CSV table of C-alpha atoms in Angstrom, one decimal:
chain,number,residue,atom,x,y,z
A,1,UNK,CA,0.0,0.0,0.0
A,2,UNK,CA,1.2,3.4,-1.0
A,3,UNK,CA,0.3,6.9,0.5
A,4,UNK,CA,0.6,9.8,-1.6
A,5,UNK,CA,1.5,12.6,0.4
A,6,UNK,CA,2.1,16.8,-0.8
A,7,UNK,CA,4.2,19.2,0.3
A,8,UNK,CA,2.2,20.3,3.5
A,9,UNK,CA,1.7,16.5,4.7
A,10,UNK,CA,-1.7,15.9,3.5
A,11,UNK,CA,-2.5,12.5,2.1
A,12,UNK,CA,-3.7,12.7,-1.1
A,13,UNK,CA,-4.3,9.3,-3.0
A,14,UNK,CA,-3.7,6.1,-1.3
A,15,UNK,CA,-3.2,3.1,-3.8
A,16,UNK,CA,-1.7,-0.8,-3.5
A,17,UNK,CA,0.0,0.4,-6.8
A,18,UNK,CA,2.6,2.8,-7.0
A,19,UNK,CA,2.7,3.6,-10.2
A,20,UNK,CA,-0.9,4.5,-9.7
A,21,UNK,CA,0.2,7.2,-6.7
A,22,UNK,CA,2.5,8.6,-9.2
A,23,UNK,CA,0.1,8.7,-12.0
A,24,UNK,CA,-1.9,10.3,-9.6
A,25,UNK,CA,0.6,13.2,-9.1
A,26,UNK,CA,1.1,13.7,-12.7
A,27,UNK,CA,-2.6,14.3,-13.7
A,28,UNK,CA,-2.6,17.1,-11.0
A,29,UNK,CA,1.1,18.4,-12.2
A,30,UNK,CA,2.4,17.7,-9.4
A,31,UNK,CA,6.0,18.1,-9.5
A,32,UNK,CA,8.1,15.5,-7.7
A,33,UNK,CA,9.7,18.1,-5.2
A,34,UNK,CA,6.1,18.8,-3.8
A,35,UNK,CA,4.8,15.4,-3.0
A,36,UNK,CA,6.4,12.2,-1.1
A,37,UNK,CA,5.7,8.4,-1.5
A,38,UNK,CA,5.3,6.5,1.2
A,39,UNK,CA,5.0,2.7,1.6
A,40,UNK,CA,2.6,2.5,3.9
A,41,UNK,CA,2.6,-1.8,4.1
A,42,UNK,CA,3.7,-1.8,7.6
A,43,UNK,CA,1.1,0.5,8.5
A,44,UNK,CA,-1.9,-1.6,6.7
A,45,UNK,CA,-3.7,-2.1,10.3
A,46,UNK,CA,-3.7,1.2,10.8
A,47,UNK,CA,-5.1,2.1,7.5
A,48,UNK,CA,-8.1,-0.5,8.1
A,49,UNK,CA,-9.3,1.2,10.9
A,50,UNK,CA,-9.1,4.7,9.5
A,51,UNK,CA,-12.4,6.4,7.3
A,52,UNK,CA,-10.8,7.2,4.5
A,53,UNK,CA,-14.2,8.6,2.6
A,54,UNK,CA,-13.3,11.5,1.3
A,55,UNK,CA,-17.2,12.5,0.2
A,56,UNK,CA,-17.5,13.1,4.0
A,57,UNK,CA,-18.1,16.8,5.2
A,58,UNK,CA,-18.4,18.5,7.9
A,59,UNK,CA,-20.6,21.3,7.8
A,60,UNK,CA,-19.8,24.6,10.9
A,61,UNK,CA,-23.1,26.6,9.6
């Protein structure tokens, strides 16, 4: 598992291909100084038990 991550530390795309993260970065122009790839394989626990839905919202009105 791969974790796409920019410049500020924000995840971006999370993929079991890496070649998909780094298509990912190209379609947004993403140059390869403003983003990191991670292997995130170790971590696949952790991942399971996060909510990564990224339709989710939170509304402060």
């Amino acid at each position: 598992m791969y974790g796409l991550y920019d410049r500020q530390g924000i995840l971006r795309f999370i993929n079991s291909d890496k070649e998909a993260c780094i298509a990912y970065a190209e379609l947004f122009e993403l140059e390869s100084t403003n983003y990191c790839l991670m292997n995130l394989s170790e971590n696949n626990q952790k991942l399971e038990d996060t909510n990564l839905d990224l339709n989710q919202v939170e509304n402060n009105n």
